[in-house]
A tleap script that builds the chain and sets N, CA, C and O, in Angstrom:
source leaprc.protein.ff14SB
mol = sequence {
  NMET LYS THR PHE LEU LYS ILE LEU LEU THR
  ALA LEU ALA VAL ILE VAL LEU ALA ASN ILE
  LEU PRO GLY VAL GLU VAL SER GLY TYR VAL
  SER ALA ILE ILE VAL ALA ALA VAL ILE ALA
  LEU LEU ASN MET VAL VAL ARG PRO LEU LEU
  ILE PHE PHE THR LEU PRO ALA THR LEU VAL
  THR PHE GLY LEU PHE ILE PHE VAL ILE ASN
  ALA ILE ILE ILE LEU LEU ALA ASP LYS LEU
  VAL SER GLY PHE ALA VAL SER GLY PHE PHE
  SER ALA LEU LEU PHE SER ILE LEU LEU SER
  ILE PHE ARG SER ALA LEU PHE SER LEU LEU
  LYS ASP ASN ASN LYS CASN
}
set mol.1.N position { -18.308 -9.725 -5.492 }
set mol.1.CA position { -19.376 -10.198 -4.629 }
set mol.1.C position { -18.937 -11.420 -3.836 }
set mol.1.O position { -19.247 -11.551 -2.652 }
set mol.2.N position { -18.210 -12.313 -4.504 }
set mol.2.CA position { -17.763 -13.530 -3.838 }
set mol.2.C position { -16.750 -13.216 -2.735 }
set mol.2.O position { -16.752 -13.862 -1.687 }
set mol.3.N position { -15.892 -12.230 -2.968 }
set mol.3.CA position { -14.915 -11.836 -1.954 }
set mol.3.C position { -15.609 -11.246 -0.737 }
set mol.3.O position { -15.236 -11.541 0.399 }
set mol.4.N position { -16.617 -10.416 -0.968 }
set mol.4.CA position { -17.361 -9.823 0.141 }
set mol.4.C position { -18.072 -10.901 0.950 }
set mol.4.O position { -18.112 -10.827 2.178 }
set mol.5.N position { -18.629 -11.894 0.279 }
set mol.5.CA position { -19.292 -12.992 0.976 }
set mol.5.C position { -18.285 -13.809 1.792 }
set mol.5.O position { -18.600 -14.254 2.896 }
set mol.6.N position { -17.081 -14.006 1.256 }
set mol.6.CA position { -16.049 -14.718 2.002 }
set mol.6.C position { -15.630 -13.936 3.253 }
set mol.6.O position { -15.380 -14.531 4.301 }
set mol.7.N position { -15.552 -12.615 3.144 }
set mol.7.CA position { -15.212 -11.799 4.308 }
set mol.7.C position { -16.315 -11.889 5.358 }
set mol.7.O position { -16.028 -11.965 6.553 }
set mol.8.N position { -17.576 -11.879 4.921 }
set mol.8.CA position { -18.677 -12.022 5.874 }
set mol.8.C position { -18.676 -13.393 6.553 }
set mol.8.O position { -18.945 -13.496 7.750 }
set mol.9.N position { -18.374 -14.439 5.792 }
set mol.9.CA position { -18.296 -15.778 6.390 }
set mol.9.C position { -17.125 -15.886 7.358 }
set mol.9.O position { -17.232 -16.544 8.393 }
set mol.10.N position { -16.011 -15.246 7.028 }
set mol.10.CA position { -14.872 -15.223 7.951 }
set mol.10.C position { -15.220 -14.446 9.207 }
set mol.10.O position { -14.821 -14.835 10.304 }
set mol.11.N position { -15.964 -13.346 9.063 }
set mol.11.CA position { -16.400 -12.575 10.233 }
set mol.11.C position { -17.310 -13.415 11.129 }
set mol.11.O position { -17.226 -13.338 12.355 }
set mol.12.N position { -18.174 -14.214 10.513 }
set mol.12.CA position { -19.027 -15.119 11.284 }
set mol.12.C position { -18.183 -16.132 12.057 }
set mol.12.O position { -18.455 -16.412 13.224 }
set mol.13.N position { -17.163 -16.675 11.404 }
set mol.13.CA position { -16.265 -17.624 12.071 }
set mol.13.C position { -15.503 -16.945 13.206 }
set mol.13.O position { -15.284 -17.559 14.250 }
set mol.14.N position { -15.096 -15.690 13.021 }
set mol.14.CA position { -14.384 -14.951 14.071 }
set mol.14.C position { -15.285 -14.770 15.284 }
set mol.14.O position { -14.842 -14.946 16.420 }
set mol.15.N position { -16.551 -14.418 15.049 }
set mol.15.CA position { -17.491 -14.230 16.162 }
set mol.15.C position { -17.715 -15.538 16.910 }
set mol.15.O position { -17.704 -15.563 18.141 }
set mol.16.N position { -17.917 -16.618 16.173 }
set mol.16.CA position { -18.150 -17.923 16.811 }
set mol.16.C position { -16.930 -18.345 17.631 }
set mol.16.O position { -17.066 -18.792 18.770 }
set mol.17.N position { -15.746 -18.201 17.049 }
set mol.17.CA position { -14.532 -18.604 17.764 }
set mol.17.C position { -14.239 -17.706 18.956 }
set mol.17.O position { -13.714 -18.177 19.965 }
set mol.18.N position { -14.567 -16.427 18.858 }
set mol.18.CA position { -14.368 -15.523 19.994 }
set mol.18.C position { -15.280 -15.895 21.153 }
set mol.18.O position { -14.922 -15.695 22.313 }
set mol.19.N position { -16.453 -16.435 20.848 }
set mol.19.CA position { -17.353 -16.879 21.914 }
set mol.19.C position { -16.932 -18.218 22.506 }
set mol.19.O position { -17.255 -18.516 23.657 }
set mol.20.N position { -16.219 -19.024 21.737 }
set mol.20.CA position { -15.804 -20.353 22.203 }
set mol.20.C position { -14.481 -20.305 22.946 }
set mol.20.O position { -14.363 -20.863 24.037 }
set mol.21.N position { -13.482 -19.643 22.369 }
set mol.21.CA position { -12.128 -19.652 22.930 }
set mol.21.C position { -11.988 -18.623 24.051 }
set mol.21.O position { -12.467 -17.497 23.922 }
set mol.22.N position { -11.332 -19.008 25.150 }
set mol.22.CA position { -11.217 -18.074 26.272 }
set mol.22.C position { -10.225 -16.929 26.051 }
set mol.22.O position { -10.369 -15.892 26.698 }
set mol.23.N position { -9.245 -17.060 25.185 }
set mol.23.CA position { -8.230 -16.029 25.031 }
set mol.23.C position { -8.477 -15.054 23.897 }
set mol.23.O position { -7.616 -14.230 23.593 }
set mol.24.N position { -9.652 -15.136 23.260 }
set mol.24.CA position { -9.945 -14.297 22.103 }
set mol.24.C position { -11.214 -13.503 22.380 }
set mol.24.O position { -12.224 -14.051 22.821 }
set mol.25.N position { -11.142 -12.189 22.110 }
set mol.25.CA position { -12.312 -11.335 22.306 }
set mol.25.C position { -12.502 -10.441 21.086 }
set mol.25.O position { -11.542 -9.927 20.512 }
set mol.26.N position { -13.755 -10.272 20.711 }
set mol.26.CA position { -14.112 -9.334 19.645 }
set mol.26.C position { -15.273 -8.491 20.179 }
set mol.26.O position { -16.201 -9.020 20.790 }
set mol.27.N position { -15.214 -7.180 19.947 }
set mol.27.CA position { -16.173 -6.286 20.587 }
set mol.27.C position { -17.537 -6.262 19.902 }
set mol.27.O position { -18.526 -5.914 20.547 }
set mol.28.N position { -17.626 -6.615 18.641 }
set mol.28.CA position { -18.926 -6.592 17.977 }
set mol.28.C position { -18.835 -7.082 16.554 }
set mol.28.O position { -17.791 -7.545 16.096 }
set mol.29.N position { -19.960 -6.970 15.860 }
set mol.29.CA position { -20.032 -7.459 14.494 }
set mol.29.C position { -19.178 -6.637 13.538 }
set mol.29.O position { -18.538 -7.183 12.640 }
set mol.30.N position { -19.171 -5.325 13.736 }
set mol.30.CA position { -18.369 -4.464 12.862 }
set mol.30.C position { -16.885 -4.764 13.046 }
set mol.30.O position { -16.129 -4.803 12.076 }
set mol.31.N position { -16.476 -4.974 14.288 }
set mol.31.CA position { -15.077 -5.332 14.547 }
set mol.31.C position { -14.727 -6.668 13.917 }
set mol.31.O position { -13.617 -6.849 13.417 }
set mol.32.N position { -15.661 -7.600 13.937 }
set mol.32.CA position { -15.415 -8.913 13.324 }
set mol.32.C position { -15.250 -8.783 11.815 }
set mol.32.O position { -14.406 -9.458 11.224 }
set mol.33.N position { -16.043 -7.924 11.187 }
set mol.33.CA position { -15.908 -7.716 9.742 }
set mol.33.C position { -14.571 -7.053 9.434 }
set mol.33.O position { -13.913 -7.403 8.454 }
set mol.34.N position { -14.169 -6.097 10.270 }
set mol.34.CA position { -12.877 -5.436 10.072 }
set mol.34.C position { -11.744 -6.434 10.272 }
set mol.34.O position { -10.772 -6.425 9.517 }
set mol.35.N position { -11.856 -7.295 11.280 }
set mol.35.CA position { -10.842 -8.331 11.519 }
set mol.35.C position { -10.746 -9.258 10.316 }
set mol.35.O position { -9.644 -9.609 9.894 }
set mol.36.N position { -11.876 -9.657 9.763 }
set mol.36.CA position { -11.873 -10.541 8.593 }
set mol.36.C position { -11.201 -9.871 7.402 }
set mol.36.O position { -10.439 -10.511 6.676 }
set mol.37.N position { -11.478 -8.586 7.198 }
set mol.37.CA position { -10.851 -7.866 6.086 }
set mol.37.C position { -9.354 -7.700 6.307 }
set mol.37.O position { -8.569 -7.833 5.368 }
set mol.38.N position { -8.954 -7.410 7.542 }
set mol.38.CA position { -7.530 -7.243 7.854 }
set mol.38.C position { -6.789 -8.568 7.702 }
set mol.38.O position { -5.674 -8.596 7.180 }
set mol.39.N position { -7.394 -9.661 8.150 }
set mol.39.CA position { -6.766 -10.977 7.992 }
set mol.39.C position { -6.623 -11.310 6.508 }
set mol.39.O position { -5.603 -11.859 6.093 }
set mol.40.N position { -7.631 -10.983 5.711 }
set mol.40.CA position { -7.539 -11.235 4.264 }
set mol.40.C position { -6.405 -10.419 3.644 }
set mol.40.O position { -5.649 -10.939 2.823 }
set mol.41.N position { -6.281 -9.157 4.023 }
set mol.41.CA position { -5.202 -8.321 3.502 }
set mol.41.C position { -3.831 -8.805 3.957 }
set mol.41.O position { -2.885 -8.838 3.169 }
set mol.42.N position { -3.726 -9.181 5.233 }
set mol.42.CA position { -2.452 -9.694 5.739 }
set mol.42.C position { -2.074 -11.011 5.066 }
set mol.42.O position { -0.897 -11.268 4.812 }
set mol.43.N position { -3.068 -11.837 4.780 }
set mol.43.CA position { -2.791 -13.098 4.079 }
set mol.43.C position { -2.329 -12.854 2.647 }
set mol.43.O position { -1.568 -13.651 2.098 }
set mol.44.N position { -2.782 -11.758 2.037 }
set mol.44.CA position { -2.366 -11.455 0.670 }
set mol.44.C position { -0.997 -10.796 0.611 }
set mol.44.O position { -0.248 -11.023 -0.339 }
set mol.45.N position { -0.654 -9.983 1.609 }
set mol.45.CA position { 0.567 -9.178 1.535 }
set mol.45.C position { 1.687 -9.739 2.406 }
set mol.45.O position { 2.788 -9.989 1.915 }
set mol.46.N position { 1.416 -9.936 3.687 }
set mol.46.CA position { 2.469 -10.278 4.647 }
set mol.46.C position { 2.790 -11.770 4.632 }
set mol.46.O position { 3.957 -12.150 4.736 }
set mol.47.N position { 1.776 -12.614 4.505 }
set mol.47.CA position { 1.990 -14.067 4.587 }
set mol.47.C position { 2.978 -14.593 3.549 }
set mol.47.O position { 3.849 -15.387 3.904 }
set mol.48.N position { 2.882 -14.183 2.271 }
set mol.48.CA position { 3.881 -14.681 1.302 }
set mol.48.C position { 5.309 -14.250 1.647 }
set mol.48.O position { 6.257 -15.005 1.431 }
set mol.49.N position { 5.459 -13.046 2.180 }
set mol.49.CA position { 6.796 -12.599 2.594 }
set mol.49.C position { 7.326 -13.422 3.760 }
set mol.49.O position { 8.492 -13.818 3.770 }
set mol.50.N position { 6.467 -13.678 4.742 }
set mol.50.CA position { 6.896 -14.496 5.876 }
set mol.50.C position { 7.240 -15.914 5.442 }
set mol.50.O position { 8.213 -16.495 5.923 }
set mol.51.N position { 6.460 -16.462 4.550 }
set mol.51.CA position { 6.751 -17.817 4.056 }
set mol.51.C position { 8.083 -17.835 3.312 }
set mol.51.O position { 8.873 -18.766 3.465 }
set mol.52.N position { 8.327 -16.807 2.510 }
set mol.52.CA position { 9.580 -16.751 1.764 }
set mol.52.C position { 10.787 -16.650 2.695 }
set mol.52.O position { 11.774 -17.364 2.514 }
set mol.53.N position { 10.712 -15.768 3.684 }
set mol.53.CA position { 11.856 -15.559 4.571 }
set mol.53.C position { 12.053 -16.692 5.577 }
set mol.53.O position { 13.151 -16.853 6.111 }
set mol.54.N position { 11.024 -17.468 5.840 }
set mol.54.CA position { 11.151 -18.586 6.768 }
set mol.54.C position { 11.103 -19.927 6.051 }
set mol.54.O position { 10.782 -20.948 6.658 }
set mol.55.N position { 11.420 -19.924 4.772 }
set mol.55.CA position { 11.375 -21.154 3.985 }
set mol.55.C position { 12.260 -22.266 4.547 }
set mol.55.O position { 11.824 -23.417 4.558 }
set mol.56.N position { 13.484 -21.983 5.017 }
set mol.56.CA position { 14.277 -23.076 5.602 }
set mol.56.C position { 13.613 -23.710 6.826 }
set mol.56.O position { 13.621 -24.932 6.977 }
set mol.57.N position { 13.039 -22.881 7.696 }
set mol.57.CA position { 12.354 -23.426 8.877 }
set mol.57.C position { 11.119 -24.212 8.472 }
set mol.57.O position { 10.794 -25.227 9.088 }
set mol.58.N position { 10.436 -23.749 7.446 }
set mol.58.CA position { 9.250 -24.463 6.967 }
set mol.58.C position { 9.628 -25.811 6.369 }
set mol.58.O position { 8.929 -26.802 6.580 }
set mol.59.N position { 10.718 -25.853 5.632 }
set mol.59.CA position { 11.156 -27.115 5.044 }
set mol.59.C position { 11.638 -28.104 6.100 }
set mol.59.O position { 11.344 -29.296 6.015 }
set mol.60.N position { 12.372 -27.617 7.089 }
set mol.60.CA position { 12.889 -28.496 8.145 }
set mol.60.C position { 11.750 -29.097 8.966 }
set mol.60.O position { 11.821 -30.253 9.384 }
set mol.61.N position { 10.695 -28.302 9.194 }
set mol.61.CA position { 9.569 -28.793 9.997 }
set mol.61.C position { 8.475 -29.429 9.145 }
set mol.61.O position { 7.370 -29.684 9.626 }
set mol.62.N position { 8.795 -29.685 7.865 }
set mol.62.CA position { 7.846 -30.309 6.939 }
set mol.62.C position { 6.541 -29.523 6.829 }
set mol.62.O position { 5.468 -30.116 6.716 }
set mol.63.N position { 6.627 -28.203 6.860 }
set mol.63.CA position { 5.470 -27.346 6.669 }
set mol.63.C position { 4.733 -26.952 7.923 }
set mol.63.O position { 3.806 -26.145 7.861 }
set mol.64.N position { 5.119 -27.502 9.067 }
set mol.64.CA position { 4.408 -27.179 10.304 }
set mol.64.C position { 4.666 -25.749 10.774 }
set mol.64.O position { 3.906 -25.219 11.584 }
set mol.65.N position { 5.727 -25.125 10.274 }
set mol.65.CA position { 6.009 -23.745 10.648 }
set mol.65.C position { 4.964 -22.793 10.073 }
set mol.65.O position { 4.871 -21.647 10.514 }
set mol.66.N position { 4.186 -23.241 9.107 }
set mol.66.CA position { 3.096 -22.432 8.559 }
set mol.66.C position { 2.087 -22.100 9.660 }
set mol.66.O position { 1.492 -21.022 9.644 }
set mol.67.N position { 1.890 -23.008 10.610 }
set mol.67.CA position { 0.990 -22.725 11.738 }
set mol.67.C position { 1.491 -21.538 12.543 }
set mol.67.O position { 0.695 -20.713 12.991 }
set mol.68.N position { 2.801 -21.443 12.731 }
set mol.68.CA position { 3.390 -20.309 13.448 }
set mol.68.C position { 3.175 -19.025 12.646 }
set mol.68.O position { 2.875 -17.979 13.222 }
set mol.69.N position { 3.325 -19.096 11.336 }
set mol.69.CA position { 3.094 -17.926 10.494 }
set mol.69.C position { 1.636 -17.485 10.588 }
set mol.69.O position { 1.358 -16.287 10.656 }
set mol.70.N position { 0.713 -18.429 10.594 }
set mol.70.CA position { -0.702 -18.085 10.742 }
set mol.70.C position { -0.970 -17.421 12.088 }
set mol.70.O position { -1.756 -16.477 12.165 }
set mol.71.N position { -0.329 -17.902 13.146 }
set mol.71.CA position { -0.492 -17.284 14.462 }
set mol.71.C position { 0.078 -15.866 14.468 }
set mol.71.O position { -0.486 -14.980 15.110 }
set mol.72.N position { 1.171 -15.642 13.773 }
set mol.72.CA position { 1.745 -14.295 13.672 }
set mol.72.C position { 0.783 -13.368 12.946 }
set mol.72.O position { 0.649 -12.204 13.322 }
set mol.73.N position { 0.113 -13.863 11.914 }
set mol.73.CA position { -0.882 -13.068 11.192 }
set mol.73.C position { -2.020 -12.673 12.129 }
set mol.73.O position { -2.486 -11.535 12.085 }
set mol.74.N position { -2.470 -13.589 12.969 }
set mol.74.CA position { -3.538 -13.292 13.931 }
set mol.74.C position { -3.065 -12.258 14.942 }
set mol.74.O position { -3.818 -11.349 15.293 }
set mol.75.N position { -1.827 -12.382 15.417 }
set mol.75.CA position { -1.295 -11.394 16.365 }
set mol.75.C position { -1.142 -10.016 15.714 }
set mol.75.O position { -1.350 -8.996 16.371 }
set mol.76.N position { -0.782 -9.981 14.435 }
set mol.76.CA position { -0.725 -8.704 13.721 }
set mol.76.C position { -2.121 -8.082 13.593 }
set mol.76.O position { -2.282 -6.870 13.736 }
set mol.77.N position { -3.115 -8.910 13.325 }
set mol.77.CA position { -4.490 -8.408 13.252 }
set mol.77.C position { -4.935 -7.880 14.609 }
set mol.77.O position { -5.684 -6.906 14.683 }
set mol.78.N position { -4.476 -8.522 15.686 }
set mol.78.CA position { -4.775 -8.054 17.042 }
set mol.78.C position { -4.213 -6.654 17.260 }
set mol.78.O position { -4.867 -5.811 17.874 }
set mol.79.N position { -3.016 -6.405 16.766 }
set mol.79.CA position { -2.392 -5.088 16.932 }
set mol.79.C position { -3.043 -4.023 16.053 }
set mol.79.O position { -3.066 -2.849 16.424 }
set mol.80.N position { -3.568 -4.415 14.900 }
set mol.80.CA position { -4.117 -3.449 13.952 }
set mol.80.C position { -5.578 -3.086 14.210 }
set mol.80.O position { -5.997 -1.975 13.884 }
set mol.81.N position { -6.357 -3.993 14.785 }
set mol.81.CA position { -7.787 -3.758 14.996 }
set mol.81.C position { -8.032 -3.553 16.486 }
set mol.81.O position { -7.680 -4.399 17.309 }
set mol.82.N position { -8.638 -2.420 16.820 }
set mol.82.CA position { -8.804 -2.087 18.239 }
set mol.82.C position { -9.887 -2.911 18.937 }
set mol.82.O position { -9.811 -3.081 20.154 }
set mol.83.N position { -10.872 -3.419 18.236 }
set mol.83.CA position { -11.936 -4.191 18.863 }
set mol.83.C position { -11.680 -5.681 18.910 }
set mol.83.O position { -12.600 -6.459 19.164 }
set mol.84.N position { -10.447 -6.093 18.669 }
set mol.84.CA position { -10.086 -7.508 18.607 }
set mol.84.C position { -8.888 -7.728 19.512 }
set mol.84.O position { -7.895 -7.007 19.417 }
set mol.85.N position { -8.974 -8.727 20.395 }
set mol.85.CA position { -7.884 -8.982 21.331 }
set mol.85.C position { -7.615 -10.476 21.432 }
set mol.85.O position { -8.531 -11.288 21.565 }
set mol.86.N position { -6.337 -10.812 21.365 }
set mol.86.CA position { -5.881 -12.198 21.550 }
set mol.86.C position { -4.885 -12.158 22.702 }
set mol.86.O position { -3.978 -11.326 22.713 }
set mol.87.N position { -5.053 -13.060 23.676 }
set mol.87.CA position { -4.267 -12.967 24.907 }
set mol.87.C position { -2.816 -13.402 24.764 }
set mol.87.O position { -1.969 -12.936 25.526 }
set mol.88.N position { -2.500 -14.270 23.823 }
set mol.88.CA position { -1.118 -14.720 23.700 }
set mol.88.C position { -0.895 -15.538 22.440 }
set mol.88.O position { -1.784 -15.709 21.606 }
set mol.89.N position { 0.339 -16.040 22.336 }
set mol.89.CA position { 0.714 -16.774 21.135 }
set mol.89.C position { -0.078 -18.067 20.984 }
set mol.89.O position { -0.537 -18.382 19.887 }
set mol.90.N position { -0.243 -18.818 22.065 }
set mol.90.CA position { -0.928 -20.103 21.951 }
set mol.90.C position { -2.423 -19.929 21.684 }
set mol.90.O position { -3.035 -20.760 21.014 }
set mol.91.N position { -3.001 -18.864 22.202 }
set mol.91.CA position { -4.394 -18.556 21.852 }
set mol.91.C position { -4.499 -18.202 20.373 }
set mol.91.O position { -5.447 -18.609 19.700 }
set mol.92.N position { -3.525 -17.442 19.863 }
set mol.92.CA position { -3.510 -17.095 18.441 }
set mol.92.C position { -3.303 -18.338 17.581 }
set mol.92.O position { -3.911 -18.469 16.518 }
set mol.93.N position { -2.445 -19.249 18.041 }
set mol.93.CA position { -2.201 -20.488 17.300 }
set mol.93.C position { -3.464 -21.337 17.217 }
set mol.93.O position { -3.820 -21.819 16.142 }
set mol.94.N position { -4.143 -21.522 18.348 }
set mol.94.CA position { -5.381 -22.300 18.358 }
set mol.94.C position { -6.466 -21.605 17.548 }
set mol.94.O position { -7.213 -22.256 16.817 }
set mol.95.N position { -6.555 -20.280 17.678 }
set mol.95.CA position { -7.535 -19.514 16.909 }
set mol.95.C position { -7.289 -19.658 15.412 }
set mol.95.O position { -8.234 -19.831 14.642 }
set mol.96.N position { -6.027 -19.588 14.994 }
set mol.96.CA position { -5.730 -19.680 13.562 }
set mol.96.C position { -6.043 -21.065 13.010 }
set mol.96.O position { -6.527 -21.192 11.885 }
set mol.97.N position { -5.768 -22.097 13.794 }
set mol.97.CA position { -6.077 -23.464 13.341 }
set mol.97.C position { -7.587 -23.649 13.206 }
set mol.97.O position { -8.067 -24.157 12.193 }
set mol.98.N position { -8.334 -23.234 14.238 }
set mol.98.CA position { -9.785 -23.391 14.192 }
set mol.98.C position { -10.419 -22.487 13.134 }
set mol.98.O position { -11.401 -22.872 12.500 }
set mol.99.N position { -9.866 -21.290 12.940 }
set mol.99.CA position { -10.376 -20.398 11.900 }
set mol.99.C position { -10.186 -21.017 10.517 }
set mol.99.O position { -11.068 -20.911 9.664 }
set mol.100.N position { -9.055 -21.655 10.292 }
set mol.100.CA position { -8.819 -22.323 9.013 }
set mol.100.C position { -9.823 -23.447 8.783 }
set mol.100.O position { -10.319 -23.623 7.670 }
set mol.101.N position { -10.120 -24.200 9.823 }
set mol.101.CA position { -11.089 -25.291 9.712 }
set mol.101.C position { -12.485 -24.744 9.433 }
set mol.101.O position { -13.183 -25.237 8.546 }
set mol.102.N position { -12.894 -23.717 10.196 }
set mol.102.CA position { -14.213 -23.118 9.999 }
set mol.102.C position { -14.340 -22.520 8.606 }
set mol.102.O position { -15.355 -22.708 7.936 }
set mol.103.N position { -13.303 -21.794 8.167 }
set mol.103.CA position { -13.351 -21.169 6.847 }
set mol.103.C position { -13.435 -22.225 5.751 }
set mol.103.O position { -14.169 -22.043 4.780 }
set mol.104.N position { -12.706 -23.310 5.888 }
set mol.104.CA position { -12.771 -24.382 4.888 }
set mol.104.C position { -14.175 -24.961 4.800 }
set mol.104.O position { -14.689 -25.195 3.706 }
set mol.105.N position { -14.792 -25.191 5.953 }
set mol.105.CA position { -16.148 -25.740 5.968 }
set mol.105.C position { -17.141 -24.755 5.367 }
set mol.105.O position { -17.991 -25.144 4.565 }
set mol.106.N position { -17.042 -23.483 5.748 }
set mol.106.CA position { -17.979 -22.487 5.229 }
set mol.106.C position { -17.779 -22.226 3.740 }
set mol.106.O position { -18.751 -22.061 3.003 }
set mol.107.N position { -16.533 -22.188 3.296 }
set mol.107.CA position { -16.264 -21.949 1.881 }
set mol.107.C position { -16.659 -23.144 1.030 }
set mol.107.O position { -17.005 -22.973 -0.139 }
set mol.108.N position { -16.617 -24.348 1.585 }
set mol.108.CA position { -17.075 -25.511 0.822 }
set mol.108.C position { -18.581 -25.457 0.634 }
set mol.108.O position { -19.090 -25.900 -0.396 }
set mol.109.N position { -19.301 -24.922 1.610 }
set mol.109.CA position { -20.741 -24.720 1.429 }
set mol.109.C position { -21.013 -23.691 0.349 }
set mol.109.O position { -21.980 -23.806 -0.405 }
set mol.110.N position { -20.156 -22.685 0.279 }
set mol.110.CA position { -20.295 -21.649 -0.744 }
set mol.110.C position { -20.068 -22.222 -2.137 }
set mol.110.O position { -20.767 -21.847 -3.079 }
set mol.111.N position { -19.109 -23.118 -2.281 }
set mol.111.CA position { -18.839 -23.749 -3.576 }
set mol.111.C position { -20.004 -24.632 -4.011 }
set mol.111.O position { -20.358 -24.662 -5.190 }
set mol.112.N position { -20.605 -25.355 -3.053 }
set mol.112.CA position { -21.743 -26.219 -3.388 }
set mol.112.C position { -22.925 -25.406 -3.877 }
set mol.112.O position { -23.642 -25.841 -4.778 }
set mol.113.N position { -23.141 -24.228 -3.296 }
set mol.113.CA position { -24.262 -23.391 -3.712 }
set mol.113.C position { -24.032 -22.804 -5.100 }
set mol.113.O position { -24.995 -22.581 -5.834 }
set mol.114.N position { -22.794 -22.550 -5.475 }
set mol.114.CA position { -22.506 -21.974 -6.790 }
set mol.114.C position { -22.665 -22.997 -7.914 }
set mol.114.O position { -22.917 -22.610 -9.055 }
set mol.115.N position { -22.526 -24.280 -7.623 }
set mol.115.CA position { -22.649 -25.301 -8.656 }
set mol.115.C position { -24.112 -25.505 -9.070 }
set mol.115.O position { -24.387 -25.905 -10.201 }
set mol.116.N position { -25.034 -25.235 -8.167 }
set mol.116.CA position { -26.467 -25.470 -8.470 }
set mol.116.C position { -27.057 -24.365 -9.268 }
set mol.116.O position { -28.241 -24.410 -9.601 }
savepdb mol mol.pdb
quit
């Protein structure tokens, strides 16, 4: 149940960011939910592999290369979901940074509700 709620909150963040950012488009609510699920799956499967193979670059840049990995995950989600479009790398980079911020804020609200 908690995972499904996190996917719905991520879908909400995707919709909000698609309306704010000029280079990101999502066709509807169902596409946003699919994008959230695909991003969750890519973060579980592909992200650890990318981090492992780019570990030297991540260490040299003191972890800032993780932002590039997050942008690659967003671009992969763009290729996998037909109702989701990102115009370029820098749009994906900005989208991934803002999505991380939104998700952190929304998930912290979720944690506060579970404690009560």
